Amino acid sequence: MEHKIHAWWILVLLLASTTTLKPASAAFSCGNAVSALTPCGPYLIAVSGTTSPSTQCCQSVQSLNRMAVTPQDRRALCQCFKQTGPSFGVVPSRARQLPLLCKLGLNTAISPNVNCNSIK
């Protein structure tokens, strides 16, 4: 269950579709990006009683966002999250709310259908 929790956040926050996990960039791998979001799992999968992301979740999301400095980094994260996210039970409405609740100011809609190649 814990593996499920940390892997899907990620359909959320940042956003494609390949069949194998590839490094998100030289700074981090897809697996590391997914693991970094473990604190967001309870919020993203709507664990009973969890109505907002934790401080630790938002700190992790903000840190990961800061690491994705180039368009290539952001597209790689998007691909990673899109690939890994669907199998983990993330509630789409919660994924869409996470950037706002964690004050990320993303310019990309969070959706399973996002076109990662359009991310700048």
XYZ file of C-alpha atoms in Angstrom:
120
model
C 0.000 0.000 0.000
C 2.796 2.459 0.816
C 4.296 1.942 -2.669
C 0.893 2.780 -4.122
C 0.782 5.930 -2.062
C 4.036 7.424 -3.212
C 3.890 6.608 -6.842
C 0.790 8.266 -8.077
C 0.957 11.673 -6.781
C 2.498 12.193 -9.617
C 0.019 12.017 -12.256
C -0.666 15.079 -10.535
C 1.838 17.282 -10.111
C 3.668 17.418 -12.865
C 2.729 15.328 -15.505
C 3.021 11.271 -20.738
C 3.505 7.954 -21.902
C 6.255 5.497 -22.318
C 6.377 1.891 -21.356
C 9.580 1.941 -19.338
C 10.750 4.220 -16.584
C 13.463 6.538 -17.782
C 15.502 9.065 -15.859
C 13.624 12.315 -15.434
C 16.913 14.191 -15.750
C 20.483 13.981 -14.631
C 19.373 15.543 -11.326
C 16.764 12.904 -10.473
C 15.235 9.678 -11.734
C 11.578 8.852 -12.197
C 11.738 6.477 -9.254
C 13.290 9.142 -7.049
C 10.680 11.673 -8.152
C 7.902 9.260 -7.260
C 9.499 8.432 -3.910
C 9.924 12.112 -3.099
C 6.162 12.449 -3.138
C 5.468 9.720 -0.594
C 4.207 12.272 1.960
C 1.444 13.259 -0.486
C 0.034 9.755 -0.772
C -2.618 9.938 1.952
C -4.030 13.151 0.497
C -3.876 12.001 -3.119
C -5.598 8.682 -2.571
C -8.107 10.211 -0.135
C -7.228 8.204 2.942
C -10.091 8.574 5.402
C -9.775 11.771 7.405
C -7.166 13.338 5.108
C -8.695 16.523 3.761
C -5.574 18.519 2.883
C -1.949 17.825 1.993
C 0.504 17.795 4.879
C 3.228 20.383 5.303
C 5.760 17.682 4.461
C 3.839 16.874 1.261
C 3.898 20.501 0.132
C 7.581 20.833 0.986
C 8.328 17.731 -1.102
C 6.236 19.002 -4.009
C 7.923 22.409 -3.900
C 11.369 20.829 -3.756
C 10.646 18.595 -6.721
C 9.264 21.565 -8.634
C 12.474 23.524 -7.974
C 14.544 20.616 -9.294
C 12.682 20.621 -12.614
C 14.380 23.740 -13.940
C 14.347 23.117 -17.688
C 11.472 22.310 -20.042
C 13.143 18.934 -20.627
C 13.107 18.223 -16.869
C 9.427 19.183 -16.594
C 8.472 17.066 -19.615
C 10.377 14.096 -18.199
C 8.566 14.432 -14.861
C 5.273 14.698 -16.677
C 6.022 11.520 -18.617
C 7.094 9.770 -15.426
C 3.990 10.766 -13.521
C 1.675 9.994 -16.378
C 3.229 6.571 -16.735
C 3.220 5.644 -13.065
C 0.184 7.496 -11.794
C -2.831 5.621 -13.131
C -2.041 2.402 -11.309
C -1.947 3.960 -7.837
C -5.482 5.105 -7.183
C -4.949 8.843 -7.048
C -8.193 10.799 -6.917
C -7.988 13.126 -9.964
C -9.702 16.055 -8.263
C -7.155 15.922 -5.451
C -4.294 15.804 -7.911
C -5.667 18.924 -9.623
C -5.909 20.748 -6.271
C -2.418 19.913 -5.030
C -0.520 22.665 -6.912
C -2.910 25.312 -5.596
C -2.899 23.982 -2.037
C 0.901 23.748 -2.049
C 1.281 27.165 -3.730
C 3.136 25.985 -6.811
C 1.694 28.301 -9.429
C 1.921 25.758 -12.247
C 0.906 26.838 -15.731
C -0.056 23.314 -16.770
C -3.368 21.685 -15.990
C -3.052 18.474 -14.031
C -4.828 15.786 -15.950
C -4.246 12.211 -17.087
C -4.661 13.566 -20.616
C -2.081 16.364 -20.449
C 0.232 16.621 -23.458
C 3.649 16.521 -21.807
C 5.327 17.736 -25.001
C 3.505 21.059 -24.659
C 5.097 21.823 -21.274
C 7.567 24.688 -21.377
